[in-house]
Amino acid sequence: MNAVSDAPVRIGLAGFGTVGSGLVTILERNADWIRRRLGRDLVLKKVLVRDVSKPRAVALPEGVALTADPDALVTDPEIDIVVELMGGIDAAFALIHKALHAGKHVVTANKALLAERGPELFALAAQKGLGLYYEASCAGAIPIVETLKESLAGNRIKSIIGILNGTANYILSSMSDKGLPFADALRKAQELGYAEADPTLDIEGLDAAHKLILLIRLAYGQNLPLSRLFVEGITRVTPEDIRFADEFGYVIKLIGQVHEAGGKLVAGVCPMLVHKDFLLASVKGPYNAVRVEGDAAGSILLHGRGAGDLPTGSAVLADIMALSRVGVTPNNTGFVTEPLPDADVLDLDDAVCPHYIHFTVKDQAGVMAAISKSMGVHGVSIRQAVQKGEPEDGYVPIVFLTHEAPERAIRGVLDDAADMAFIKPGTVHFRVL
Ligand code: NAP
Ligand code: HSE
């Protein structure tokens, strides 16, 4: 970094898509304000893209060159901070690795990369004494990285519960509030720039899982590999279950959560029924929300836009500005030990919560009794059981809400159901928050 206190900070931007365009727009629009806060200018030097001939939605400042050569950014001695907004793993890893080796601070929005290969990059950044900042990688505009790393640094974090994916939340809200089919809502989210280049990451819960891994690292100082995290997406959520949940007083949301139980972490991402009285139930569209409970601070709820050009660009810019303050000592993971230890996680079978189970059954005597008996055998206590609607081809939906039960017990019930001839295959099961 240029050591002269009022010298401009020079930025090499890798990626000029949704988020890159948002960043360039804010840099231009708020240049005077940024100078007033930092006492120096932020100057864009070069922009890396795949295809330099592609038309761009946002104009670059005069004299800023587009390049398709990653080395043009990392070998340029006039670039102080490399901002990685390309996405993907391999090319982004190579770029950041080289940038850190070249002595440049790095800002990234790439949660997939940091979830999967973060430990290597954080270790390198620590060894070099450089910043590797990533506010935009988690919940868009919401300052959750800063909150966990700095504002709540003195707290033991009891739990984090979040709606961490804007695309999934947009799809579920559009299905429940506007009756939009899943595929149409996903297409709209893609048009609006919320979805990942590969939208299966959004709808299969993996993007939320990547973010949860970053939050666990920040809150508990532990590394949790994706392979050890329970992840389920929203593709099984149907309008019928959204309607049944509504009748019970719930909405269905993709939830990422972690808490500590007996010294172990209980963590996972899955669609859950959220009671309408809970604040998270009213988080709609591309908005995200994260509730953190600290042992000293108590409960804090952050709510804001979780995706999109300007909201995400806002978080990227915050990191660039934090690293541009004169005399800054980078704080990347919030912990001094690198690498961080592996997470100690509870076996999912032992995780406990209430459950929603939707069976499609033959409309005949003894069915309810047989299911109730199975629940009794597995120690699952029923809170509500309702038969819904009129028979169709002789089958009707029966929906159960249970009291808290371990996963192991629910799996026992679902296995029994699979063997009962009067239950149609494809029983639906969601957890209840
Ligand atoms: P995007 O619209 O697809 O833009 C990606 C940009 O990177 C494009 O300009 C592309 O070049 C360039 N690029 C991709 N691979 C490259 C490579 N190998 N070499 C050179 N340039 C390459 O993506 P985005 O939505 O802005 O997302 C960028 C990052 O931000 C991702 O890590 C994403 O997870 C994260 N993020 C996105 C959002 C959001 O709301 N979209 C929110 C938070 C975080 P071309 O333009 O020439 O194709
Ligand atoms: N695809 C992500 C989402 C972008 O929909 O939340 C923000 O990280």
Tab-separated table of C-alpha atoms in Angstrom, residues 31-422:
chain	number	residue	atom	x	y	z
A	31	ALA	CA	-16.122	9.896	-4.767
A	32	ASP	CA	-16.285	13.211	-2.842
A	33	TRP	CA	-17.821	11.563	0.190
A	34	ILE	CA	-15.209	8.785	0.172
A	35	ARG	CA	-12.400	11.396	-0.013
A	36	ARG	CA	-13.937	13.238	2.925
A	37	ARG	CA	-13.939	10.098	5.039
A	38	LEU	CA	-10.507	8.744	4.030
A	39	GLY	CA	-8.574	11.900	3.243
A	40	ARG	CA	-7.479	10.231	0.009
A	41	ASP	CA	-8.956	9.079	-3.300
A	42	LEU	CA	-9.808	5.548	-4.369
A	43	VAL	CA	-8.680	5.205	-7.962
A	44	LEU	CA	-9.636	2.374	-10.286
A	45	LYS	CA	-6.563	1.360	-12.322
A	46	LYS	CA	-7.440	-1.802	-14.267
A	47	VAL	CA	-10.405	-4.120	-14.707
A	48	LEU	CA	-10.080	-7.836	-15.422
A	49	VAL	CA	-12.844	-9.598	-17.387
A	50	ARG	CA	-13.166	-12.749	-19.475
A	51	ASP	CA	-14.272	-11.009	-22.660
A	52	VAL	CA	-12.998	-7.459	-23.241
A	53	SER	CA	-15.238	-6.991	-26.293
A	54	LYS	CA	-18.515	-7.581	-24.413
A	55	PRO	CA	-20.824	-4.521	-24.093
A	56	ARG	CA	-20.930	-3.242	-20.485
A	57	ALA	CA	-23.918	-1.849	-18.566
A	58	VAL	CA	-21.774	0.665	-16.689
A	59	ALA	CA	-19.116	2.939	-18.194
A	60	LEU	CA	-15.602	2.850	-16.757
A	61	PRO	CA	-13.866	6.109	-15.825
A	62	GLU	CA	-11.754	7.546	-18.629
A	63	GLY	CA	-8.354	5.881	-19.018
A	64	VAL	CA	-9.241	2.701	-17.109
A	65	ALA	CA	-8.175	-0.307	-19.143
A	66	LEU	CA	-10.067	-3.586	-19.503
A	67	THR	CA	-7.834	-6.642	-19.614
A	68	ALA	CA	-8.312	-10.402	-19.876
A	69	ASP	CA	-4.882	-11.103	-18.355
A	70	PRO	CA	-5.005	-11.737	-14.565
A	71	ASP	CA	-1.259	-11.096	-14.286
A	72	ALA	CA	-1.830	-7.523	-15.468
A	73	LEU	CA	-3.435	-6.866	-12.065
A	74	VAL	CA	-1.169	-8.805	-9.748
A	75	THR	CA	2.155	-7.747	-11.275
A	76	ASP	CA	1.252	-4.063	-11.555
A	77	PRO	CA	3.270	-2.282	-8.835
A	78	GLU	CA	0.817	0.607	-9.013
A	79	ILE	CA	-2.076	-1.518	-7.725
A	80	ASP	CA	-2.495	-1.541	-3.921
A	81	ILE	CA	-5.693	-3.559	-3.509
A	82	VAL	CA	-6.984	-6.381	-5.713
A	83	VAL	CA	-10.768	-6.709	-5.586
A	84	GLU	CA	-11.923	-10.178	-6.682
A	85	LEU	CA	-15.514	-10.179	-7.974
A	86	MET	CA	-15.254	-12.936	-10.584
A	87	GLY	CA	-16.722	-15.856	-8.636
A	88	GLY	CA	-15.753	-19.503	-9.095
A	89	ILE	CA	-12.950	-21.312	-7.310
A	90	ASP	CA	-9.816	-22.066	-9.324
A	91	ALA	CA	-9.179	-18.815	-11.222
A	92	ALA	CA	-10.185	-16.732	-8.192
A	93	PHE	CA	-7.894	-18.757	-5.899
A	94	ALA	CA	-4.961	-18.357	-8.296
A	95	LEU	CA	-5.539	-14.601	-8.587
A	96	ILE	CA	-5.825	-14.011	-4.829
A	97	HIS	CA	-2.859	-16.263	-4.091
A	98	LYS	CA	-0.697	-14.322	-6.538
A	99	ALA	CA	-1.981	-10.960	-5.305
A	100	LEU	CA	-1.075	-11.801	-1.689
A	101	HIS	CA	2.332	-13.074	-2.778
A	102	ALA	CA	2.811	-9.775	-4.596
A	103	GLY	CA	2.103	-7.911	-1.346
A	104	LYS	CA	-1.363	-6.619	-2.225
A	105	HIS	CA	-4.364	-6.485	0.067
A	106	VAL	CA	-7.372	-8.385	-1.267
A	107	VAL	CA	-11.115	-7.775	-1.018
A	108	THR	CA	-13.486	-10.500	-2.222
A	109	ALA	CA	-17.205	-11.321	-2.307
A	110	ASN	CA	-16.472	-14.959	-3.076
A	111	LYS	CA	-18.021	-17.067	-0.313
A	112	ALA	CA	-17.656	-20.329	-2.268
A	113	LEU	CA	-13.910	-19.792	-2.470
A	114	LEU	CA	-13.515	-18.740	1.173
A	115	ALA	CA	-15.689	-21.605	2.415
A	116	GLU	CA	-13.764	-24.185	0.408
A	117	ARG	CA	-10.204	-22.839	0.350
A	118	GLY	CA	-10.290	-20.026	2.895
A	119	PRO	CA	-7.865	-21.598	5.382
A	120	GLU	CA	-4.997	-21.628	2.834
A	121	LEU	CA	-5.630	-18.029	1.830
A	122	PHE	CA	-6.086	-16.742	5.383
A	123	ALA	CA	-2.839	-18.446	6.424
A	124	LEU	CA	-0.999	-16.787	3.531
A	125	ALA	CA	-2.528	-13.379	4.292
A	126	ALA	CA	-1.520	-13.721	7.961
A	127	GLN	CA	2.021	-14.737	7.012
A	128	LYS	CA	2.301	-11.688	4.749
A	129	GLY	CA	0.568	-9.313	7.182
A	130	LEU	CA	-1.995	-8.421	4.522
A	131	GLY	CA	-5.734	-7.872	4.513
A	132	LEU	CA	-8.090	-10.461	3.039
A	133	TYR	CA	-11.495	-8.854	3.581
A	134	TYR	CA	-14.872	-10.338	2.636
A	135	GLU	CA	-17.825	-8.378	4.032
A	136	ALA	CA	-19.761	-8.784	0.745
A	137	SER	CA	-19.411	-12.547	0.796
A	138	CYS	CA	-22.033	-12.917	3.465
A	139	ALA	CA	-25.587	-11.525	3.239
A	140	GLY	CA	-24.932	-8.726	0.713
A	141	ALA	CA	-25.210	-5.267	2.251
A	142	ILE	CA	-25.597	-6.535	5.834
A	143	PRO	CA	-22.442	-5.836	7.900
A	144	ILE	CA	-22.411	-9.252	9.575
A	145	VAL	CA	-18.690	-9.952	9.071
A	146	GLU	CA	-17.742	-6.701	10.803
A	147	THR	CA	-20.362	-7.332	13.499
A	148	LEU	CA	-18.951	-10.749	14.436
A	149	LYS	CA	-15.287	-9.863	13.955
A	150	GLU	CA	-15.280	-6.490	15.709
A	151	SER	CA	-18.542	-5.360	17.335
A	152	LEU	CA	-19.259	-8.655	19.148
A	153	ALA	CA	-15.608	-9.758	19.468
A	154	GLY	CA	-15.830	-10.009	23.269
A	155	ASN	CA	-18.975	-12.147	23.260
A	156	ARG	CA	-19.246	-15.918	23.317
A	157	ILE	CA	-21.753	-16.445	20.524
A	158	LYS	CA	-24.632	-18.657	21.620
A	159	SER	CA	-26.395	-18.917	18.279
A	160	ILE	CA	-26.778	-17.529	14.772
A	161	ILE	CA	-29.966	-17.942	12.772
A	162	GLY	CA	-30.138	-16.441	9.298
A	163	ILE	CA	-31.878	-16.099	5.996
A	164	LEU	CA	-28.638	-16.056	4.037
A	165	ASN	CA	-29.622	-16.438	0.401
A	166	GLY	CA	-31.477	-13.684	-1.450
A	167	THR	CA	-32.394	-15.838	-4.441
A	168	ALA	CA	-33.984	-18.585	-2.347
A	169	ASN	CA	-35.828	-16.034	-0.240
A	170	TYR	CA	-37.019	-14.229	-3.366
A	171	ILE	CA	-38.298	-17.526	-4.816
A	172	LEU	CA	-40.081	-18.628	-1.613
A	173	SER	CA	-41.638	-15.156	-1.098
A	174	SER	CA	-42.782	-14.998	-4.733
A	175	MET	CA	-44.320	-18.478	-4.481
A	176	SER	CA	-46.172	-17.708	-1.253
A	177	ASP	CA	-47.177	-14.053	-1.817
A	178	LYS	CA	-47.702	-13.919	-5.604
A	179	GLY	CA	-48.382	-17.575	-6.382
A	180	LEU	CA	-45.471	-17.554	-8.882
A	181	PRO	CA	-44.250	-20.999	-9.997
A	182	PHE	CA	-40.759	-21.940	-8.760
A	183	ALA	CA	-39.132	-21.782	-12.226
A	184	ASP	CA	-40.588	-18.314	-13.016
A	185	ALA	CA	-39.437	-16.915	-9.670
A	186	LEU	CA	-35.924	-18.308	-10.212
A	187	ARG	CA	-35.768	-16.787	-13.718
A	188	LYS	CA	-36.785	-13.382	-12.313
A	189	ALA	CA	-34.140	-13.622	-9.552
A	190	GLN	CA	-31.540	-14.334	-12.240
A	191	GLU	CA	-32.696	-11.344	-14.310
A	192	LEU	CA	-32.404	-9.116	-11.248
A	193	GLY	CA	-28.780	-10.219	-10.670
A	194	TYR	CA	-29.414	-12.014	-7.359
A	195	ALA	CA	-28.526	-15.556	-8.430
A	196	GLU	CA	-25.084	-17.104	-8.680
A	197	ALA	CA	-23.674	-17.822	-12.151
A	198	ASP	CA	-24.647	-21.429	-11.310
A	199	PRO	CA	-28.077	-21.006	-9.646
A	200	THR	CA	-28.077	-24.562	-8.293
A	201	LEU	CA	-25.799	-23.132	-5.581
A	202	ASP	CA	-28.721	-20.908	-4.508
A	203	ILE	CA	-31.600	-23.377	-4.755
A	204	GLU	CA	-29.723	-26.382	-3.356
A	205	GLY	CA	-28.724	-24.421	-0.239
A	206	LEU	CA	-24.990	-24.486	-1.020
A	207	ASP	CA	-24.552	-20.721	-1.238
A	208	ALA	CA	-26.217	-20.334	2.175
A	209	ALA	CA	-23.978	-23.169	3.424
A	210	HIS	CA	-20.858	-21.352	2.187
A	211	LYS	CA	-21.982	-18.253	4.086
A	212	LEU	CA	-22.777	-20.238	7.241
A	213	ILE	CA	-19.264	-21.714	7.142
A	214	LEU	CA	-17.852	-18.161	7.085
A	215	LEU	CA	-20.093	-17.116	9.986
A	216	ILE	CA	-19.059	-20.173	12.022
A	217	ARG	CA	-15.415	-19.298	11.416
A	218	LEU	CA	-15.996	-15.720	12.549
A	219	ALA	CA	-18.169	-16.577	15.551
A	220	TYR	CA	-16.470	-19.706	16.916
A	221	GLY	CA	-12.944	-19.595	15.427
A	222	GLN	CA	-13.402	-23.054	13.903
A	223	ASN	CA	-13.187	-24.390	10.353
A	224	LEU	CA	-16.112	-26.484	9.204
A	225	PRO	CA	-15.681	-28.210	5.826
A	226	LEU	CA	-18.766	-28.211	3.604
A	227	SER	CA	-18.731	-32.032	3.588
A	228	ARG	CA	-19.518	-32.021	7.333
A	229	LEU	CA	-22.382	-29.536	7.163
A	230	PHE	CA	-25.988	-30.706	6.759
A	231	VAL	CA	-27.404	-28.933	3.674
A	232	GLU	CA	-30.808	-29.205	2.033
A	233	GLY	CA	-32.178	-26.817	-0.628
A	234	ILE	CA	-35.623	-25.482	-1.493
A	235	THR	CA	-36.431	-27.560	-4.580
A	236	ARG	CA	-38.824	-29.814	-2.628
A	237	VAL	CA	-40.908	-26.857	-1.397
A	238	THR	CA	-44.288	-26.902	-3.173
A	239	PRO	CA	-47.205	-24.431	-3.204
A	240	GLU	CA	-49.234	-27.092	-1.354
A	241	ASP	CA	-46.814	-27.223	1.606
A	242	ILE	CA	-46.527	-23.420	1.620
A	243	ARG	CA	-50.352	-23.331	1.937
A	244	PHE	CA	-50.494	-26.006	4.674
A	245	ALA	CA	-47.729	-24.248	6.612
A	246	ASP	CA	-49.660	-20.987	6.287
A	247	GLU	CA	-52.782	-22.615	7.725
A	248	PHE	CA	-50.726	-23.699	10.775
A	249	GLY	CA	-49.423	-20.092	11.144
A	250	TYR	CA	-45.989	-20.578	9.534
A	251	VAL	CA	-44.032	-19.533	6.452
A	252	ILE	CA	-41.316	-21.651	4.837
A	253	LYS	CA	-37.832	-20.077	4.722
A	254	LEU	CA	-34.373	-21.340	3.852
A	255	ILE	CA	-32.603	-21.091	7.201
A	256	GLY	CA	-28.906	-21.388	8.042
A	257	GLN	CA	-28.226	-21.821	11.720
A	258	VAL	CA	-25.642	-22.775	14.293
A	259	HIS	CA	-25.639	-23.022	18.074
A	260	GLU	CA	-23.493	-24.624	20.721
A	261	ALA	CA	-24.765	-27.651	22.677
A	262	GLY	CA	-22.583	-29.464	25.204
A	263	GLY	CA	-19.390	-28.013	23.735
A	264	LYS	CA	-20.259	-29.101	20.168
A	265	LEU	CA	-21.640	-27.088	17.271
A	266	VAL	CA	-25.069	-27.912	15.885
A	267	ALA	CA	-25.220	-26.469	12.387
A	268	GLY	CA	-27.142	-26.819	9.161
A	269	VAL	CA	-28.965	-25.236	6.241
A	270	CYS	CA	-32.462	-26.363	5.266
A	271	PRO	CA	-35.972	-25.109	4.501
A	272	MET	CA	-37.829	-24.633	7.790
A	273	LEU	CA	-41.283	-23.633	8.968
A	274	VAL	CA	-40.909	-20.276	10.715
A	275	HIS	CA	-43.781	-19.057	12.890
A	276	LYS	CA	-45.327	-15.832	11.597
A	277	ASP	CA	-44.716	-14.159	14.980
A	278	PHE	CA	-40.933	-14.569	14.558
A	279	LEU	CA	-39.290	-11.538	12.905
A	280	LEU	CA	-37.500	-13.720	10.344
A	281	ALA	CA	-40.897	-14.740	8.928
A	282	SER	CA	-41.449	-11.226	7.582
A	283	VAL	CA	-38.134	-11.063	5.691
A	284	LYS	CA	-39.246	-10.989	2.048
A	285	GLY	CA	-37.861	-10.936	-1.483
A	286	PRO	CA	-34.075	-10.541	-1.877
A	287	TYR	CA	-33.729	-9.422	1.738
A	288	ASN	CA	-31.592	-11.377	4.193
A	289	ALA	CA	-31.595	-11.262	7.980
A	290	VAL	CA	-29.247	-12.621	10.603
A	291	ARG	CA	-30.024	-12.966	14.304
A	292	VAL	CA	-26.971	-13.327	16.516
A	293	GLU	CA	-27.146	-14.072	20.208
A	294	GLY	CA	-24.093	-13.136	22.266
A	295	ASP	CA	-23.633	-13.988	25.938
A	296	ALA	CA	-23.117	-10.323	26.807
A	297	ALA	CA	-24.867	-8.355	24.035
A	298	GLY	CA	-27.996	-10.514	23.983
A	299	SER	CA	-29.886	-10.791	20.727
A	300	ILE	CA	-29.113	-8.628	17.679
A	301	LEU	CA	-31.030	-8.736	14.395
A	302	LEU	CA	-29.526	-7.401	11.182
A	303	HIS	CA	-31.780	-7.046	8.144
A	304	GLY	CA	-31.015	-5.802	4.641
A	305	ARG	CA	-30.595	-6.535	0.977
A	306	GLY	CA	-28.775	-9.827	0.593
A	307	ALA	CA	-27.953	-9.584	-3.106
A	308	GLY	CA	-27.793	-7.223	-6.068
A	309	ASP	CA	-25.340	-4.739	-7.578
A	310	LEU	CA	-25.387	-1.671	-5.306
A	311	PRO	CA	-26.099	-3.446	-1.977
A	312	THR	CA	-23.237	-5.884	-2.541
A	313	GLY	CA	-21.036	-3.141	-3.998
A	314	SER	CA	-21.647	-1.188	-0.780
A	315	ALA	CA	-20.156	-3.999	1.307
A	316	VAL	CA	-17.169	-4.375	-1.057
A	317	LEU	CA	-16.498	-0.647	-0.819
A	318	ALA	CA	-16.618	-0.759	2.993
A	319	ASP	CA	-13.775	-3.300	2.932
A	320	ILE	CA	-11.727	-1.254	0.458
A	321	MET	CA	-12.159	1.809	2.662
A	322	ALA	CA	-11.274	-0.114	5.834
A	323	LEU	CA	-8.016	-1.252	4.211
A	324	SER	CA	-7.306	2.251	2.868
A	325	ARG	CA	-7.205	3.900	6.278
A	326	VAL	CA	-3.632	4.830	7.070
A	327	GLY	CA	-1.858	2.545	9.563
A	328	VAL	CA	-4.472	-0.214	9.469
A	329	THR	CA	-3.534	-3.628	10.903
A	330	PRO	CA	-5.570	-6.217	9.004
A	331	ASN	CA	-7.911	-8.439	11.001
A	332	ASN	CA	-9.084	-11.184	8.649
A	333	THR	CA	-10.672	-14.015	10.611
A	334	GLY	CA	-10.947	-12.208	13.940
A	335	PHE	CA	-8.611	-14.744	15.631
A	336	VAL	CA	-4.842	-14.699	16.089
A	337	THR	CA	-4.275	-18.449	15.591
A	338	GLU	CA	-3.845	-19.544	11.959
A	339	PRO	CA	-4.863	-22.058	10.805
A	340	LEU	CA	-8.014	-22.266	12.913
A	341	PRO	CA	-8.895	-25.660	14.436
A	342	ASP	CA	-11.441	-27.997	12.832
A	343	ALA	CA	-14.985	-27.659	14.113
A	344	ASP	CA	-16.382	-30.150	16.593
A	345	VAL	CA	-19.924	-30.808	15.330
A	346	LEU	CA	-22.805	-32.744	16.856
A	347	ASP	CA	-23.997	-35.833	14.963
A	348	LEU	CA	-27.123	-34.739	13.068
A	349	ASP	CA	-29.041	-37.755	14.465
A	350	ASP	CA	-28.862	-36.112	17.883
A	351	ALA	CA	-30.101	-32.693	16.721
A	352	VAL	CA	-33.514	-31.842	18.108
A	353	CYS	CA	-36.350	-29.612	16.840
A	354	PRO	CA	-40.088	-29.841	16.057
A	355	HIS	CA	-40.994	-31.331	12.675
A	356	TYR	CA	-43.633	-31.025	9.912
A	357	ILE	CA	-44.528	-34.252	8.116
A	358	HIS	CA	-46.951	-34.426	5.184
A	359	PHE	CA	-48.112	-37.930	4.244
A	360	THR	CA	-50.331	-38.681	1.257
A	361	VAL	CA	-52.472	-41.612	2.380
A	362	LYS	CA	-55.383	-43.809	1.272
A	363	ASP	CA	-58.582	-42.385	2.727
A	364	GLN	CA	-59.466	-45.431	4.817
A	365	ALA	CA	-59.931	-46.545	8.419
A	366	GLY	CA	-56.851	-47.234	10.549
A	367	VAL	CA	-54.388	-45.042	8.652
A	368	MET	CA	-54.141	-42.296	11.254
A	369	ALA	CA	-53.867	-44.935	13.992
A	370	ALA	CA	-50.982	-46.711	12.227
A	371	ILE	CA	-49.006	-43.514	11.730
A	372	SER	CA	-49.665	-42.403	15.309
A	373	LYS	CA	-48.507	-45.825	16.536
A	374	SER	CA	-45.221	-45.489	14.598
A	375	MET	CA	-44.688	-42.059	16.103
A	376	GLY	CA	-45.324	-43.479	19.556
A	377	VAL	CA	-42.841	-46.316	19.005
A	378	HIS	CA	-40.133	-43.824	18.023
A	379	GLY	CA	-40.974	-41.478	20.915
A	380	VAL	CA	-42.265	-38.676	18.684
A	381	SER	CA	-44.966	-36.646	20.367
A	382	ILE	CA	-47.690	-35.174	18.105
A	383	ARG	CA	-48.658	-31.517	18.539
A	384	GLN	CA	-51.206	-31.270	15.735
A	385	ALA	CA	-52.537	-33.642	13.081
A	386	VAL	CA	-54.896	-32.551	10.329
A	387	GLN	CA	-56.422	-34.276	7.317
A	388	LYS	CA	-56.543	-31.730	4.502
A	389	GLY	CA	-59.066	-31.363	1.675
A	390	GLU	CA	-61.069	-33.926	-0.279
A	391	PRO	CA	-59.737	-37.287	-1.547
A	392	GLU	CA	-58.122	-37.302	-5.001
A	393	ASP	CA	-57.899	-40.755	-6.626
A	394	GLY	CA	-58.727	-42.091	-3.153
A	395	TYR	CA	-55.731	-40.361	-1.479
A	396	VAL	CA	-55.706	-37.416	0.956
A	397	PRO	CA	-52.937	-35.368	2.570
A	398	ILE	CA	-52.449	-35.782	6.317
A	399	VAL	CA	-50.157	-33.261	7.964
A	400	PHE	CA	-48.493	-33.622	11.366
A	401	LEU	CA	-46.694	-31.054	13.486
A	402	THR	CA	-44.627	-32.735	16.181
A	403	HIS	CA	-43.147	-31.533	19.437
A	404	GLU	CA	-39.343	-31.468	19.598
A	405	ALA	CA	-37.852	-34.760	18.476
A	406	PRO	CA	-34.380	-35.961	17.492
A	407	GLU	CA	-33.636	-36.528	13.794
A	408	ARG	CA	-33.027	-40.218	14.524
A	409	ALA	CA	-36.619	-40.641	15.723
A	410	ILE	CA	-38.097	-38.798	12.726
A	411	ARG	CA	-36.068	-40.957	10.363
A	412	GLY	CA	-37.541	-44.012	12.087
A	413	VAL	CA	-41.057	-42.693	11.404
A	414	LEU	CA	-40.221	-41.909	7.750
A	415	ASP	CA	-38.687	-45.387	7.284
A	416	ASP	CA	-41.842	-46.977	8.718
A	417	ALA	CA	-43.974	-44.845	6.382
A	418	ALA	CA	-41.997	-46.030	3.372
A	419	ASP	CA	-43.048	-49.602	4.264
A	420	MET	CA	-46.765	-48.819	4.726
A	421	ALA	CA	-48.706	-49.742	1.555
A	422	PHE	CA	-51.425	-47.139	2.193
